Short mmCIF file of C-alpha atoms and ligand atoms in Angstrom, two decimals:
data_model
loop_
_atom_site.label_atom_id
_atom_site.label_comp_id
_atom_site.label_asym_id
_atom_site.label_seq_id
_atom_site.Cartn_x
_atom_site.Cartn_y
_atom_site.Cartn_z
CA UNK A 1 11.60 11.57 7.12
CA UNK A 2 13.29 10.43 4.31
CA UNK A 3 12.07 7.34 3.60
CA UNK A 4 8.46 5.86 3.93
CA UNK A 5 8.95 2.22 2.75
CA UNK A 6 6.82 0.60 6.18
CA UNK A 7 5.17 1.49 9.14
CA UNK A 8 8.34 1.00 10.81
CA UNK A 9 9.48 4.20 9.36
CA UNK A 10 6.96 6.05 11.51
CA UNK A 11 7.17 7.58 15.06
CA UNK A 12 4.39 7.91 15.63
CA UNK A 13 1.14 6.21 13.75
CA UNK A 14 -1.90 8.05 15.76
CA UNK A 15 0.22 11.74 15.29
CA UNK A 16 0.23 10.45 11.42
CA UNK A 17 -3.24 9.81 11.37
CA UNK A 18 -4.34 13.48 13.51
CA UNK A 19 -1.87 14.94 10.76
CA UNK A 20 -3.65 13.39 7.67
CA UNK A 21 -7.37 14.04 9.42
CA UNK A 22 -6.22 18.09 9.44
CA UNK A 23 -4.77 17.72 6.26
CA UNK A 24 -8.46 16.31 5.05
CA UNK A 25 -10.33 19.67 6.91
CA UNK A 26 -8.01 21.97 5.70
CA UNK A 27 -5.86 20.68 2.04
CA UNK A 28 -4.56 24.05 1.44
CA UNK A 29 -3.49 24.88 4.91
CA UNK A 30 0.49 24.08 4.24
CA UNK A 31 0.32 24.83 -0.04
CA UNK A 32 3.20 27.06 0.41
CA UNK A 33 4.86 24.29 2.41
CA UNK A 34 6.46 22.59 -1.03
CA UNK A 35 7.01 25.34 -2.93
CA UNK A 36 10.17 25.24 -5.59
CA UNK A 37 10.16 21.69 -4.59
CA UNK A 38 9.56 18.66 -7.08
CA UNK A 39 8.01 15.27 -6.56
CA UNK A 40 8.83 12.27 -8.72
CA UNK A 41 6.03 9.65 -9.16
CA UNK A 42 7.90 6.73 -10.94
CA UNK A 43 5.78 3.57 -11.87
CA UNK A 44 6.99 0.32 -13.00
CA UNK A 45 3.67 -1.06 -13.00
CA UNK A 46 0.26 0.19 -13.18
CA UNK A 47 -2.18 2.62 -10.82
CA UNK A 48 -4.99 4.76 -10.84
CA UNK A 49 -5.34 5.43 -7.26
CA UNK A 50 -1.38 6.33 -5.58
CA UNK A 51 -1.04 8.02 -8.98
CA UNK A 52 -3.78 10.78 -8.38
CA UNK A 53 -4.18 10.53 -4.72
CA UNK A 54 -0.31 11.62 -4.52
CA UNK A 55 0.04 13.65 -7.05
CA UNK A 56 -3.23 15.56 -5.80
CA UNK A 57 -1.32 15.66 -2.01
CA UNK A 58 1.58 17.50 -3.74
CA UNK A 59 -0.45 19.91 -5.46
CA UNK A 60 -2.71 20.96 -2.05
CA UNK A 61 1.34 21.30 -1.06
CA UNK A 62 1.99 23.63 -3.59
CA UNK A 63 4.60 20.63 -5.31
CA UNK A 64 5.54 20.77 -9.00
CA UNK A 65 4.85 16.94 -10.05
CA UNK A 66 6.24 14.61 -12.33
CA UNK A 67 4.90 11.43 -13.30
CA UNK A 68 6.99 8.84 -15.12
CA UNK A 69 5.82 5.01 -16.09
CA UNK A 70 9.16 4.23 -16.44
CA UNK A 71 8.18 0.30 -17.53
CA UNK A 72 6.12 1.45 -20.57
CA UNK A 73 8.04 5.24 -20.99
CA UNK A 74 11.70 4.71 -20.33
CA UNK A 75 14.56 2.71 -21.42
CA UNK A 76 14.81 -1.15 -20.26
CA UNK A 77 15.63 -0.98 -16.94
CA UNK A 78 18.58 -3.27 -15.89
CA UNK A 79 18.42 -4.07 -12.04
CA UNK A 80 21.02 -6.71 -11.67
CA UNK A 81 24.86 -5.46 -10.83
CA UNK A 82 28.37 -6.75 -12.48
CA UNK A 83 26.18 -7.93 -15.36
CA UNK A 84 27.76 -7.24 -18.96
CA UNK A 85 24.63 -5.29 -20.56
CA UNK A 86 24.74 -6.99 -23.78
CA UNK A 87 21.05 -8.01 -23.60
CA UNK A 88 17.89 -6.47 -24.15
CA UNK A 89 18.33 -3.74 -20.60
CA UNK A 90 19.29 -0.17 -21.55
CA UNK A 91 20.13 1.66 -18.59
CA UNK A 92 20.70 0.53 -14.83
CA UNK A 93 19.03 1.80 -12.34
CA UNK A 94 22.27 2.84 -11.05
CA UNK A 95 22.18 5.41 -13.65
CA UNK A 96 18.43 5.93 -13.85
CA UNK A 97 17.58 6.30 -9.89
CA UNK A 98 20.61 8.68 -9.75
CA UNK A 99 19.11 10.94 -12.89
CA UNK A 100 15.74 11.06 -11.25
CA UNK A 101 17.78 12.15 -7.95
CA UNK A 102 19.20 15.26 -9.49
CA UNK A 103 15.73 16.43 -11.28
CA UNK A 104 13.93 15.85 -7.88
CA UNK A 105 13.48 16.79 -4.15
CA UNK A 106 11.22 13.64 -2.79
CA UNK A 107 10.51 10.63 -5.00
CA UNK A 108 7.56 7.85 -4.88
CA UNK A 109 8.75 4.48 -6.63
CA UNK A 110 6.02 1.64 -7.51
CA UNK A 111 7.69 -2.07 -8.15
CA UNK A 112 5.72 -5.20 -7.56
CA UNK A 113 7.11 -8.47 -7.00
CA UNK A 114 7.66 -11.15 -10.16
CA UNK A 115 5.99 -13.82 -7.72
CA UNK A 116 8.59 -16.08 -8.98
CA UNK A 117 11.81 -15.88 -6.46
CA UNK A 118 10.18 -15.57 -3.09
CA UNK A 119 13.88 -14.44 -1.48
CA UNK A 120 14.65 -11.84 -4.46
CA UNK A 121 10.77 -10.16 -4.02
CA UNK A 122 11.35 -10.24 -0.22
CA UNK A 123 14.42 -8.69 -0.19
CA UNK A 124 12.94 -6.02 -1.69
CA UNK A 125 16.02 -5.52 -3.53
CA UNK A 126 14.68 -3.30 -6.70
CA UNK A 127 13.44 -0.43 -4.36
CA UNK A 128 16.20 -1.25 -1.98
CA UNK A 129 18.63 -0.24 -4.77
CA UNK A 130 16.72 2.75 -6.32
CA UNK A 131 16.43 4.48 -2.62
CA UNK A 132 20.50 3.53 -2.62
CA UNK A 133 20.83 5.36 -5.81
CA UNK A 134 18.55 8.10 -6.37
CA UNK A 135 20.23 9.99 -3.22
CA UNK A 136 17.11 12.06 -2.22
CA UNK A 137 14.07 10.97 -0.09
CA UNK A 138 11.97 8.07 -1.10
CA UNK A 139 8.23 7.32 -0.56
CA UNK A 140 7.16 3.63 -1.74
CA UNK A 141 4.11 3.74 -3.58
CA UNK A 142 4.16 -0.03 -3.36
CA UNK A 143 6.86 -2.10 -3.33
CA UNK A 144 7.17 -6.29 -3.87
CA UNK A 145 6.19 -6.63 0.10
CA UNK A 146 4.11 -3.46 1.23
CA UNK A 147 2.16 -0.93 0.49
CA UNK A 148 1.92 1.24 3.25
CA UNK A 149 -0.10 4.83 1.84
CA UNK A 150 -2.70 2.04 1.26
CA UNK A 151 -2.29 0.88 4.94
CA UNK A 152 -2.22 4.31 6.21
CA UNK A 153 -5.23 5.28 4.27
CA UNK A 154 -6.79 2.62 5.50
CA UNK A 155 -6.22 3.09 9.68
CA UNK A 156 -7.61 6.66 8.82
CA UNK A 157 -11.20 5.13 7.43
CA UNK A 158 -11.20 2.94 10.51
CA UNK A 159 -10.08 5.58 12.60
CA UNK A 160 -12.84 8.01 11.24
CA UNK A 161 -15.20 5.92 11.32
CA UNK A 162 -15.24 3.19 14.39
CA UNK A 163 -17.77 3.19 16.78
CA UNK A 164 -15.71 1.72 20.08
CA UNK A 165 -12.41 2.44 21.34
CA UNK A 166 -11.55 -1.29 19.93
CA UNK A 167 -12.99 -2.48 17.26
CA UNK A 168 -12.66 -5.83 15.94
CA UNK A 169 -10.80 -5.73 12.37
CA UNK A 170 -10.82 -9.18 10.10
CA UNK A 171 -8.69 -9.30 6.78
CA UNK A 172 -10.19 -12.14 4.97
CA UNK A 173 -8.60 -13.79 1.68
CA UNK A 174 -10.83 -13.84 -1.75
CA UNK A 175 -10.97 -15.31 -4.77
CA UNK A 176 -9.11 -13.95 -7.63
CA UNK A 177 -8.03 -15.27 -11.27
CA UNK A 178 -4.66 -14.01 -11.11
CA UNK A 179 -1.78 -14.68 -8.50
CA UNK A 180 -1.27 -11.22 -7.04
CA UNK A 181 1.03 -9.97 -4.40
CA UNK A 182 1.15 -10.63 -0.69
CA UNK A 183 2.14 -6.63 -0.85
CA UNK A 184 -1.43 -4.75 0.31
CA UNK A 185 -2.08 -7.84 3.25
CA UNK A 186 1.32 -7.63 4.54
CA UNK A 187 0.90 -4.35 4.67
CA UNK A 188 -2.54 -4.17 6.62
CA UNK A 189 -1.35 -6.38 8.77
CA UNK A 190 1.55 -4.69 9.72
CA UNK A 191 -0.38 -1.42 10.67
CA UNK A 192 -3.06 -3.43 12.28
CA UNK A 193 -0.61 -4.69 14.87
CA UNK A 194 0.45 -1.40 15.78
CA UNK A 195 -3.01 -0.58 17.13
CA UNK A 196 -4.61 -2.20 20.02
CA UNK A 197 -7.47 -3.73 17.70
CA UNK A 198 -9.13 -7.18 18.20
CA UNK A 199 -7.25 -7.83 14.82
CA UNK A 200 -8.25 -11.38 13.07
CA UNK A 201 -6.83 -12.81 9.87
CA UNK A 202 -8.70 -16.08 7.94
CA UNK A 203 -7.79 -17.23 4.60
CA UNK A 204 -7.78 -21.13 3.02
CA UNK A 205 -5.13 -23.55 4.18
CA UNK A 206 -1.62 -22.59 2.67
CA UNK A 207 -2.59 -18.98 2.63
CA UNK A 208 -0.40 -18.06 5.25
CA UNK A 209 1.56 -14.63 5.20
CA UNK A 210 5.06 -14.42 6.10
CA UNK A 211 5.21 -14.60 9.85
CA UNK A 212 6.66 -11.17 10.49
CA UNK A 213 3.48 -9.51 9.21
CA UNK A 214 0.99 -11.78 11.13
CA UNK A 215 2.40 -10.45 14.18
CA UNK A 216 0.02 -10.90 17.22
CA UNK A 217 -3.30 -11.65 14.57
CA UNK A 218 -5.52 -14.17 15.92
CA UNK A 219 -5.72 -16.83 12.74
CA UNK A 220 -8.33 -19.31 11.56
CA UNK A 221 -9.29 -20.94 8.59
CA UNK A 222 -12.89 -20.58 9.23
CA UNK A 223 -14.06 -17.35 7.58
CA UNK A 224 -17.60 -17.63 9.56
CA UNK A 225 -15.89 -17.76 12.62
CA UNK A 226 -13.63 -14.80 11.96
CA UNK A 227 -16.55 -12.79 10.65
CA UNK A 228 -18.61 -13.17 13.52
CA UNK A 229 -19.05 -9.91 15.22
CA UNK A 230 -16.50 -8.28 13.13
CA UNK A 231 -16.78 -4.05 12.93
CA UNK A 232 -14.28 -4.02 9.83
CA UNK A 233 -13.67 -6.71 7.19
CA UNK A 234 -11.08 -6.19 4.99
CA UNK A 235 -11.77 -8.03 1.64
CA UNK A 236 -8.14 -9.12 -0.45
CA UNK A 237 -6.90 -11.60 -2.58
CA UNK A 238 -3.11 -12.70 -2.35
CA UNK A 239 -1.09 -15.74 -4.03
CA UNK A 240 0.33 -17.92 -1.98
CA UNK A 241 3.79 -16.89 0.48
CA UNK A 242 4.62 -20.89 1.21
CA UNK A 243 4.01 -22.27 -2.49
CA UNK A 244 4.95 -18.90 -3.41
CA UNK A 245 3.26 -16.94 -6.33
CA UNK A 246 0.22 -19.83 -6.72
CA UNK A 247 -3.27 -20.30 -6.67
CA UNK A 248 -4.46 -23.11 -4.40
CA UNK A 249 -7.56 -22.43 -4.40
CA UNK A 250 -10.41 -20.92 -6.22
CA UNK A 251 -13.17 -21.50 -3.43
CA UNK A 252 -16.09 -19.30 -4.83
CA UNK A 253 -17.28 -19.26 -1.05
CA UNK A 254 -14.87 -17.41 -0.17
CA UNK A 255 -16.14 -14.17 -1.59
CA UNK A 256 -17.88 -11.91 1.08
CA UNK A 257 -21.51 -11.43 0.49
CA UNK A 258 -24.55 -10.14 2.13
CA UNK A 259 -25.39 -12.90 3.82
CA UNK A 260 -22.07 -13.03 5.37
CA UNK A 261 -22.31 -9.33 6.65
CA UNK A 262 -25.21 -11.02 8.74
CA UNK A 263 -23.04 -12.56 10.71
CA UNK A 264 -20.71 -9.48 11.67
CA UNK A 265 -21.50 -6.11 13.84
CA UNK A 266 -22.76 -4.19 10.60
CA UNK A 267 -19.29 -4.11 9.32
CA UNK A 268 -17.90 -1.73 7.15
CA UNK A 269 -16.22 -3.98 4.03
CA UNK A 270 -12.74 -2.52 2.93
CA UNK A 271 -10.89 -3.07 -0.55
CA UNK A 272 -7.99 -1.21 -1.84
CA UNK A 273 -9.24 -1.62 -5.37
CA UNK A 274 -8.76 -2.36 -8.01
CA UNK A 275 -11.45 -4.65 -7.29
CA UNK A 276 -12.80 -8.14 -9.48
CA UNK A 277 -16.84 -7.43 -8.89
CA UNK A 278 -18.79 -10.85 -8.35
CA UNK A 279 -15.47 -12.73 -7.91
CA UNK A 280 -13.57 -10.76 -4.65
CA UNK A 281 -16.78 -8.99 -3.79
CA UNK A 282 -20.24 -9.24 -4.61
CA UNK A 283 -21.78 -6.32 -6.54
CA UNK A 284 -24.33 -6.17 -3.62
CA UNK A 285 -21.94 -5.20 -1.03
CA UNK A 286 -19.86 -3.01 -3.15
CA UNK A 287 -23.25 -1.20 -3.73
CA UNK A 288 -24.38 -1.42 -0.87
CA UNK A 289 -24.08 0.55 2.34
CA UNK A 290 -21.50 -1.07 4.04
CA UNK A 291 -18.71 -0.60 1.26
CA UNK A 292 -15.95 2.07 2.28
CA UNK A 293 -13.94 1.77 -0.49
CA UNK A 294 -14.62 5.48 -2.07
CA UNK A 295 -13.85 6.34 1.96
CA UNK A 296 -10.52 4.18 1.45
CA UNK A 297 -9.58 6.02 -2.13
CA UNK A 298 -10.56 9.22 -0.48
CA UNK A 299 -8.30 9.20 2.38
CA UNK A 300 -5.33 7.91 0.28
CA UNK A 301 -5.19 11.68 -0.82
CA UNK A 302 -4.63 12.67 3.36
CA UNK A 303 -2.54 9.89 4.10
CA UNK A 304 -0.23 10.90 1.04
CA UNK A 305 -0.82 14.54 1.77
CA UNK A 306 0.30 13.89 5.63
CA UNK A 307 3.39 11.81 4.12
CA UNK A 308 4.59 14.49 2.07
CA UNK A 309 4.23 16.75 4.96
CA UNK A 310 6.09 15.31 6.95
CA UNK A 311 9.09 14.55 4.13
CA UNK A 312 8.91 18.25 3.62
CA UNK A 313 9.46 19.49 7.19
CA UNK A 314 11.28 16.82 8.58
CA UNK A 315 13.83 17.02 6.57
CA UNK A 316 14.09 20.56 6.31
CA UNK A 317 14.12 20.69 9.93
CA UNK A 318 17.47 18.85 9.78
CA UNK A 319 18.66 21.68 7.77
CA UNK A 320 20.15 19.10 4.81
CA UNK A 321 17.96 20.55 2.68
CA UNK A 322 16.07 18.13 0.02
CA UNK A 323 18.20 18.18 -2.29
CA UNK A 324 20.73 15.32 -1.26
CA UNK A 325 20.44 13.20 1.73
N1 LIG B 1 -5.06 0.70 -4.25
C1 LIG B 1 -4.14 1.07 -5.16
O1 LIG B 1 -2.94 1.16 -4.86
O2 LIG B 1 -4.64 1.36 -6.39
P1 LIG B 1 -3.75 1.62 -7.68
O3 LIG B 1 -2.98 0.35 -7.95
O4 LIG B 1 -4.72 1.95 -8.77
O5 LIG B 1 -2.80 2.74 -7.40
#
């Protein structure tokens, strides 16, 4: 593998999940599996979660790590090409993504969106370039439109933990202060529709992701109605894809409470955290017995550790080597 940027980079989802699942009985069984090799974490935003939960996978790999918040660390990154550099940007990421290529074997990259030009953020042309440039394998650790170690972290708590063969999955909007990217629902949803779940999405009028991620979801506007009977409820805030980057809405109701689980199948509530307690999710369900999130941030560490794995063999498999694709 050298590039895990989307589900659509992956074979084989269910052989990815088995993989992390092992990976999560056994961490040390492969820790000679990476050794001499490096891995690159590079941030251009912040994280507490992809940062340790990956750079804990490499270890259990027996990975050197590096870790690099390039926005706050390195020079200013230029992303634009043919521009005269006479501004405020230091380096291009021509230069810099190549750099990082020669010190590294595998590299994660974290860039979110600016939520201003809906076409620039979904081209998803700032990782697009730095896989381009860097010259070695890549593994997004979000990018403007996905996030998919979140995603795959997330099939494995469902996976683990579901009670029928098809559950019934809901990914409901909340309320949030900030606009924040479509990145983690896209993402969901994209993984959701490569399972043969009873998969439901419900968020406020002009909420609507970007059709390619909805996929074969079953959509309503009526959170009660989505709710009912759900086994999994996926709790996430996103600014809006059609007025892109803005808040519409602020509808306190919105935010998934106790008295909401009553109308679902005992469901499990999901976050990716960071979370905004009493605003996204009320402190009784995060406290409660229903909230998998420290499941969630757990299994990031398998789904990383399963990513990795397969970066590392994969590719040496195809006898290039990691050192240049
Ligand atoms: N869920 C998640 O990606 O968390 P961080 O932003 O802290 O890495």
């Amino acid at each position: 593998m050298k590039l895990f940027s989307s589900v659509n980079d992956v074979t084989n989802i269910h052989q990815l999940v088995s993989e992390a699942l092992a990976q999560k009985k056994n961490p040390f069984a492969d820790e000679l599996l990476g050794k001499h090799k490096t891995l690159g974490l590079i941030f251009l935003n912040p994280s507490l979660r992809t940062r340790l939960s990956t750079q804990k996978a490499a270890l259990n790999l027996g990975m050197q790590v590096m870790v690099m918040n390039l926005d706050k660390e390195g020079w200013a990154l230029e992303t634009q090409d043919g521009i005269i550099m006479n501004g405020t940007t230091v380096e291009h990421i021509r230069e810099a993504a190549g750099v990082m290529g020669e010190y590294c074997d595998i590299i994660g990259f974290r860039s979110f969106p600016g939520l201003v030009n809906r076409e620039e953020d979904y081209s998803e042309e700032i990782f697009s370039k730095f896989v381009k440039f860097c010259g070695v394998p890549v593994i997004s650790l979000e990018s403007a439109t996905r996030h998919p170690l979140q995603s795959l972290a997330d099939l494995i708590t469902i996976e683990e933990l579901k009670k029928t063969a098809k559950p019934k999955v809901v990914l409901t909007w909340a309320p949030h202060v900030k606009p924040l990217p479509q990145a983690v629902a896209n993402s969901f949803a994209e993984w959701m529709n490569k399972t043969d779940y009873d998969f439901v999405i419900t968020h406020p009028e002009g909420y609507n992701l970007a059709p390619e991620f909805v996929g074969n979801a079953i959509l309503t506007h009526h959170q009660d109605e989505a709710l009912a009977g759900a086994d999994f409820v996926y709790v996430k805030n996103w600014s809006s894809y059609e007025d892109y980057g803005k808040i519409l809405t602020n509808d306190e109701d919105w935010m998934m409470t106790n008295q909401k689980l009553k109308l679902t199948n005992n469901a499990g509530v999901m976050h990716c955290l960071p979370v905004r307690r009493g605003l996204e999710l009320s402190h009784e369900i995060l406290d409660g017995p229903n909230s998998l999130v420290l499941n969630q941030a757990n299994n990031r560490v398998w789904a990383a550790q399963a990513v990795l794995k397969m970066c590392l063999t994969q590719t040496l498999s195809e006898g290039e080597g990691l050192t240049k694709l």
